[in-house]
Coordinates of C-alpha atoms (C1' of nucleotides) in Angstrom, one line a residue:
Chain T
X1 CA -38.3 71.5 55.3
X2 CA -37.6 72.9 52.0
X3 CA -34.5 74.8 53.6
X4 CA -33.2 71.6 55.0
X5 CA -33.8 69.5 51.8
X6 CA -32.1 72.1 49.6
X7 CA -29.1 72.5 51.9
X8 CA -28.7 68.7 52.1
X9 CA -28.9 68.6 48.3
X10 CA -26.4 71.5 48.1
X11 CA -24.2 69.7 50.2
X12 CA -24.4 66.6 48.3
X13 CA -23.7 68.4 45.0
X14 CA -20.7 70.1 46.8
X15 CA -19.3 66.9 47.7
X16 CA -19.7 65.4 44.4
X17 CA -18.1 68.3 42.7
X18 CA -15.1 68.1 44.9
X19 CA -14.7 64.5 44.4
X20 CA -15.1 65.0 40.7
X21 CA -12.1 67.7 40.9
X22 CA -10.0 65.3 43.1
X23 CA -10.4 62.5 40.6
X24 CA -9.9 64.6 37.5
X25 CA -6.7 66.0 39.1
X26 CA -5.4 62.5 39.6
X27 CA -6.2 61.2 36.2
X28 CA -5.1 64.4 34.2
X29 CA -1.8 64.4 36.1
X30 CA -1.2 60.9 35.3
X31 CA -2.0 61.2 31.5
X32 CA -0.1 64.4 31.4
X33 CA 3.1 62.9 32.5
X34 CA 2.6 59.5 30.7
X35 CA 3.8 60.6 27.3
X36 CA 7.1 62.2 28.6
X37 CA 7.7 59.3 30.8
X38 CA 7.6 57.0 27.7
X39 CA 10.3 59.1 26.0
X40 CA 12.4 59.2 29.2
X41 CA 12.6 55.3 29.5
X42 CA 14.1 55.3 26.1
X43 CA 16.9 57.5 27.5
X44 CA 17.2 55.5 30.6
X45 CA 15.8 58.3 32.7
X46 CA 13.0 59.0 35.0
X47 CA 10.8 61.9 36.0
X48 CA 13.3 63.2 38.2
X49 CA 15.7 63.8 35.5
X50 CA 13.0 65.5 33.5
X51 CA 12.4 68.1 36.4
X52 CA 15.8 68.8 36.6
X53 CA 16.3 69.3 32.9
X54 CA 13.2 71.4 32.7
X55 CA 14.0 73.8 35.4
X56 CA 17.5 74.3 34.4
X57 CA 16.4 74.9 30.9
X58 CA 13.9 77.3 32.4
X59 CA 16.5 79.3 34.6
X60 CA 19.9 78.9 33.0
X61 CA 22.8 79.4 35.3
X62 CA 20.6 78.7 38.4
X63 CA 22.4 77.5 41.5
X64 CA 22.0 73.8 42.8
X65 CA 20.5 75.2 45.9
X66 CA 17.8 77.2 43.7
X67 CA 16.9 73.9 42.0
X68 CA 16.6 72.3 45.5
X69 CA 14.2 75.0 46.7
X70 CA 12.0 74.6 43.7
X71 CA 12.0 70.7 43.6
X72 CA 11.5 70.5 47.3
X73 CA 13.7 67.4 47.7
X74 CA 16.8 66.5 49.5
X75 CA 20.3 67.3 48.1
X76 CA 20.9 63.6 48.1
X77 CA 18.1 62.8 45.9
X78 CA 18.9 65.6 43.4
X79 CA 22.6 64.8 43.5
X80 CA 21.9 61.3 42.2
X81 CA 20.1 62.6 39.1
X82 CA 22.1 65.7 38.5
X83 CA 25.4 63.6 38.5
X84 CA 24.1 61.4 35.8
X85 CA 22.8 64.3 33.7
X86 CA 26.3 65.9 33.9
X87 CA 27.9 62.5 33.2
X88 CA 25.7 61.9 30.3
X89 CA 26.3 65.4 28.8
X90 CA 22.8 66.9 29.3
X91 CA 23.9 69.5 31.8
X92 CA 27.2 71.4 32.6
X93 CA 28.1 73.0 35.8
X94 CA 30.2 76.2 35.8
X95 CA 31.9 77.6 38.7
X96 CA 30.2 81.0 39.9
X97 CA 32.1 84.0 38.9
X98 CA 31.4 85.9 42.1
X99 CA 30.9 83.1 44.4
X100 CA 33.3 80.2 43.5
X101 CA 31.4 77.7 45.6
X102 CA 28.5 77.7 43.3
X103 CA 28.2 75.3 40.6
X104 CA 25.8 77.2 38.1
X105 CA 23.7 74.8 35.9
X106 CA 23.2 75.1 32.2
X107 CA 21.8 72.7 29.7
X108 CA 24.0 71.5 26.9
X109 CA 23.0 71.2 23.2
X110 CA 22.1 67.8 24.0
X111 CA 20.2 68.8 27.0
X112 CA 18.4 71.6 25.3
X113 CA 17.3 69.1 22.6
X114 CA 15.8 66.6 25.0
X115 CA 14.1 69.4 27.1
X116 CA 12.6 70.8 23.8
X117 CA 11.3 67.3 22.8
X118 CA 9.7 66.8 26.3
X119 CA 8.1 70.2 26.6
X120 CA 6.8 69.9 23.1
X121 CA 5.0 66.7 23.9
X122 CA 3.4 68.1 27.0
X123 CA 2.9 71.5 25.3
X124 CA 1.0 69.8 22.7
X125 CA -1.3 68.3 25.2
X126 CA -1.9 71.6 26.8
X127 CA -2.4 73.4 23.6
X128 CA -4.9 70.9 22.4
X129 CA -6.8 71.1 25.8
X130 CA -6.6 75.0 25.7
X131 CA -7.8 75.3 22.2
X132 CA -10.8 73.0 23.0
X133 CA -11.8 74.8 26.1
X134 CA -11.3 78.3 25.2
X135 CA -9.6 81.4 26.6
X136 CA -12.0 81.8 29.3
X137 CA -11.6 78.3 30.6
X138 CA -7.9 78.5 30.6
X139 CA -8.1 81.6 32.7
X140 CA -10.2 79.7 35.1
X141 CA -8.1 76.6 35.0
X142 CA -5.0 78.7 36.0
X143 CA -7.1 80.5 38.7
X144 CA -8.0 77.1 40.2
X145 CA -4.7 75.7 40.1
X146 CA -3.1 78.7 41.9
X147 CA -5.7 78.3 44.5
X148 CA -4.6 74.7 45.1
X149 CA -1.0 75.8 45.9
X150 CA 0.5 75.9 49.2
X151 CA 1.2 79.5 50.2
X152 CA 4.9 78.8 50.2
X153 CA 4.8 77.5 46.6
X154 CA 2.6 80.5 45.6
X155 CA 5.1 83.1 46.9
X156 CA 7.9 81.1 45.4
X157 CA 6.4 81.2 42.0
X158 CA 5.7 84.9 42.4
X159 CA 9.3 85.7 43.3
X160 CA 10.4 83.8 40.2
X161 CA 8.0 85.7 38.1
X162 CA 9.2 89.1 39.3
X163 CA 12.9 88.3 38.8
X164 CA 12.5 87.4 35.1
Chain D
X1 CA 6.8 92.4 8.6
X2 CA 4.1 93.4 11.0
X3 CA 2.7 89.9 10.3
X4 CA 5.9 88.1 11.1
X5 CA 6.5 90.1 14.3
X6 CA 3.1 89.5 15.6
X7 CA 3.1 85.9 14.9
X8 CA 6.6 85.6 16.6
X9 CA 5.1 87.5 19.5
X10 CA 2.1 85.3 19.6
X11 CA 4.3 82.2 19.4
X12 CA 6.4 83.4 22.3
X13 CA 3.3 84.1 24.3
X14 CA 1.9 80.8 23.5
X15 CA 5.0 79.0 24.6
X16 CA 5.1 81.0 27.8
X17 CA 1.4 80.2 28.3
X18 CA 2.0 76.5 27.9
X19 CA 4.9 76.5 30.1
X20 CA 2.9 78.2 32.8
X21 CA 0.4 75.5 32.5
X22 CA 2.8 72.8 32.8
X23 CA 4.7 74.2 35.9
X24 CA 1.2 75.0 37.6
X25 CA 0.2 71.5 37.0
X26 CA 3.2 70.1 38.6
X27 CA 3.2 72.2 41.7
X28 CA -0.6 72.0 42.2
X29 CA -0.5 68.3 42.0
X30 CA 2.4 68.0 44.5
X31 CA 0.8 70.4 47.0
X32 CA -2.6 68.8 46.5
X33 CA -1.3 65.4 47.5
X34 CA 1.1 66.6 50.2
X35 CA -1.5 67.0 53.0
X36 CA -2.9 63.6 52.4
X37 CA 0.6 62.0 52.3
X38 CA 1.3 63.6 55.8
X39 CA -1.6 61.8 57.3
X40 CA -0.8 58.6 55.3
X41 CA 2.7 58.4 56.9
X42 CA 1.1 58.4 60.3
X43 CA -0.8 55.4 59.4
X44 CA 2.3 53.6 57.9
X45 CA 0.8 54.0 54.4
X46 CA 1.6 55.5 51.1
X47 CA -0.3 57.1 48.2
X48 CA -1.0 53.7 46.6
X49 CA -3.0 52.8 49.8
X50 CA -4.8 56.1 49.5
X51 CA -5.9 55.5 45.9
X52 CA -7.1 51.9 46.8
X53 CA -9.2 53.2 49.6
X54 CA -10.5 56.2 47.8
X55 CA -11.8 54.2 44.9
X56 CA -13.2 51.2 46.8
X57 CA -14.9 53.9 48.9
X58 CA -16.3 55.4 45.7
X59 CA -17.3 52.2 44.1
X60 CA -18.3 49.8 47.0
X61 CA -18.3 46.2 46.0
X62 CA -16.2 46.7 42.8
X63 CA -14.0 43.9 41.6
X64 CA -10.4 43.7 41.8
X65 CA -10.1 43.9 38.2
X66 CA -12.1 47.0 38.0
X67 CA -9.9 48.5 40.5
X68 CA -6.8 47.6 38.4
X69 CA -8.4 49.2 35.2
X70 CA -8.9 52.5 37.1
X71 CA -5.4 52.6 38.5
X72 CA -3.7 51.1 35.5
X73 CA -1.1 49.4 37.5
X74 CA -0.1 45.6 37.6
X75 CA -2.0 43.3 39.8
X76 CA 1.3 42.6 41.7
X77 CA 1.6 46.2 42.6
X78 CA -2.0 46.5 43.8
X79 CA -1.8 43.1 45.5
X80 CA 0.8 44.6 47.8
X81 CA -1.1 47.3 49.0
X82 CA -4.5 45.5 49.0
X83 CA -3.4 42.7 51.2
X84 CA -2.0 45.0 53.8
X85 CA -5.3 47.1 53.7
X86 CA -7.4 43.9 54.3
X87 CA -4.8 42.6 56.9
X88 CA -5.1 45.9 58.8
X89 CA -8.9 46.0 58.5
X90 CA -9.5 48.9 56.3
X91 CA -10.9 46.7 53.5
X92 CA -13.0 43.5 53.4
X93 CA -13.3 41.2 50.5
X94 CA -16.6 39.3 49.9
X95 CA -17.0 36.6 47.4
X96 CA -19.2 37.4 44.6
X97 CA -22.9 36.1 44.8
X98 CA -23.1 35.2 41.0
X99 CA -19.5 34.8 40.1
X100 CA -17.8 33.1 43.0
X101 CA -14.2 33.8 41.5
X102 CA -14.7 37.5 42.3
X103 CA -13.5 39.2 45.5
X104 CA -15.8 42.3 45.7
X105 CA -14.2 44.9 47.8
X106 CA -15.7 47.1 50.5
X107 CA -14.4 49.4 53.1
X108 CA -14.9 48.6 56.8
X109 CA -15.9 51.2 59.4
X110 CA -12.1 51.9 59.8
X111 CA -11.6 52.4 56.2
X112 CA -14.5 54.6 55.7
X113 CA -13.2 56.8 58.5
X114 CA -9.8 57.1 57.0
X115 CA -11.2 57.7 53.5
X116 CA -13.3 60.3 54.9
X117 CA -10.4 62.1 56.6
X118 CA -8.4 62.0 53.7
X119 CA -11.1 63.2 51.3
X120 CA -12.0 66.0 53.6
X121 CA -8.4 67.4 53.6
X122 CA -8.2 67.3 49.8
X123 CA -11.8 68.5 49.6
X124 CA -11.2 71.5 51.6
X125 CA -8.3 72.6 49.6
X126 CA -10.5 72.3 46.6
X127 CA -13.3 74.0 48.0
X128 CA -11.1 76.8 49.1
X129 CA -9.8 77.1 45.5
X130 CA -13.1 76.8 44.0
X131 CA -14.6 79.4 46.3
X132 CA -11.9 81.9 45.5
X133 CA -12.0 81.3 41.8
X134 CA -15.7 81.3 41.3
X135 CA -18.1 79.0 39.3
X136 CA -17.1 80.1 35.8
X137 CA -13.5 79.3 36.7
X138 CA -14.4 75.9 38.0
X139 CA -16.2 75.1 34.9
X140 CA -13.1 76.1 32.9
X141 CA -10.8 74.1 35.2
X142 CA -12.8 71.0 34.8
X143 CA -13.0 71.6 31.1
X144 CA -9.3 72.0 30.5
X145 CA -8.4 68.9 32.9
X146 CA -10.7 66.8 30.7
X147 CA -8.9 68.0 27.7
X148 CA -5.7 66.7 29.3
X149 CA -6.9 63.2 29.6
X150 CA -6.0 60.4 27.3
X151 CA -9.0 59.2 25.2
X152 CA -9.1 55.9 27.0
X153 CA -9.3 57.6 30.5
X154 CA -12.0 60.0 29.3
X155 CA -14.2 57.0 27.8
X156 CA -13.5 55.1 31.1
X157 CA -14.7 58.0 33.2
X158 CA -17.7 58.4 31.0
X159 CA -18.6 54.7 31.4
X160 CA -18.3 55.1 35.2
X161 CA -20.4 58.2 35.2
X162 CA -23.2 56.5 33.2
X163 CA -23.2 53.3 35.4
X164 CA -23.9 55.2 38.5
Chain P
dA1 C1' 41.3 82.2 62.9
dT2 C1' 36.8 80.5 63.1
dT3 C1' 32.3 80.0 61.5
dT4 C1' 29.0 79.5 58.1
dT5 C1' 27.5 78.5 53.4
dA6 C1' 27.4 75.6 49.0
dT7 C1' 28.0 71.5 47.3
dG8 C1' 29.1 66.7 47.1
dT9 C1' 29.3 61.7 48.7
dC10 C1' 28.8 57.4 50.9
dA11 C1' 25.6 53.9 53.0
dG12 C1' 21.2 52.2 53.9
dC13 C1' 16.1 52.4 54.1
dC14 C1' 11.3 52.4 52.2
dA15 C1' 7.5 52.8 48.9
dT16 C1' 5.8 51.8 44.6
dG17 C1' 6.3 50.7 40.1
dT18 C1' 7.9 46.8 36.7
dT19 C1' 8.6 41.8 34.5
dG20 C1' 8.2 36.8 34.6
dA21 C1' 6.6 32.6 36.2
dC22 C1' 3.4 29.9 38.1
dC23 C1' -1.0 28.2 40.8
dA24 C1' -5.9 27.6 42.3
dA25 C1' -10.7 28.2 41.9
dT26 C1' -14.5 28.9 39.1
dT27 C1' -16.9 29.6 35.1
dA28 C1' -17.7 29.1 30.1
dT29 C1' -17.5 26.5 25.9
dC30 C1' -17.0 22.6 22.7
Chain I
dG1 C1' -17.6 15.9 30.8
dA2 C1' -13.1 17.5 29.1
dT3 C1' -11.0 21.7 28.0
dA4 C1' -10.4 26.5 27.7
dA5 C1' -10.7 31.1 29.7
dT6 C1' -11.4 34.3 33.5
dT7 C1' -10.5 35.9 38.2
dG8 C1' -7.4 36.5 41.6
dG9 C1' -3.2 35.6 44.1
dT10 C1' 1.9 34.6 45.1
dC11 C1' 6.9 34.4 44.8
dA12 C1' 11.1 36.4 43.1
dA13 C1' 13.9 40.1 41.4
dC14 C1' 14.7 44.6 39.8
dA15 C1' 14.5 50.0 39.1
dT16 C1' 13.3 54.5 40.5
dG17 C1' 13.2 58.1 43.4
dG18 C1' 12.1 59.6 47.7
dC19 C1' 14.2 59.7 52.7
dT20 C1' 17.9 59.9 56.9
dG21 C1' 22.4 60.4 58.9
dA22 C1' 27.2 61.2 58.6
dC23 C1' 31.0 63.2 56.9
dA24 C1' 34.2 66.1 53.6
dT25 C1' 35.7 70.1 50.9
dA26 C1' 36.2 74.6 49.3
dA27 C1' 35.2 79.3 49.6
dA28 C1' 33.0 83.1 51.8
dA29 C1' 31.8 85.8 55.6
dT30 C1' 32.6 87.4 60.3

DNA sequence: ATTTTATGTCAGCCATGTTGACCAATTATC
DNA sequence: GATAATTGGTCAACATGGCTGACATAAAAT
């Protein structure tokens, strides 16, 4: 009887705990992106532009197909934002030296400035949360987030980390 | 000199650490929602329907305005999904007993079943990540996520927790 | 010479967010 | 009891950013 009771309780707590995680994840992601979104609307851009700028800044000289693989969207979707970013002078494409089919992607000065501004805002939020929670908590945070990834995403990130 | 060097290094590590968090957050959120999204397309629904079903399931009898406050979207946006959910028999609206202007929201059997299915999928992912990372890590995870919230969101969640 | 790869483009569809205007029922207030 | 405020809904129009499908071109690989 005590067993049944406690296992029932444990299950209840478990479900509550999981729902707490699900909800926190939703709210935190929304608020995390909110500030950057405000900056982006000023520039007549959306989140999709931000992602492109962010990852090109992170991996200068990357190929379009690399960016497609990271973002996991269709080339038509990417093409739309990429062409406006090139047109507006945030990104430049240079023909690959070895393989001339490639259009290697680089941020311009303007792109670097915007990327820095966006990352600063998001970084500030993370820095505050990290400071408040402490180093041990940050470790746990990253550990759990990693565990939420699809296996494909995880190996993709690992590959990137290695090639740096 | 040693000071400058180490502070430079510390800043570098700090920025890398922050970028790691930003990226993990993006990938984890994407993968976390991906599975549920697949179920939703089967039912000709989107994420917006999921959110409505989720929170109505969490707070049966809530008012439309409560749901609007949680989701932080316009009533026109919510109205669209809400009316299809009512039409398709996932949610029922009951006129408030005290205040007859209110349309209190409840899940139907069908709604409960879909909510359970969606939450189970997302819960499984969380359970696996939690199990793998350990209790201490989960604490840290939640602590950091809380720190990422806007103050308004935090007080909103607190209010909900208290009123349960 | 042919096939494959990397990239781009056009056209159209869908979901979900937005603003603005306006309406009805009901409750609260002067 | 008249007036204002609240709760909820609706119509119209627009933007963003996903998607599919079809097709094109240049360069590399076979």
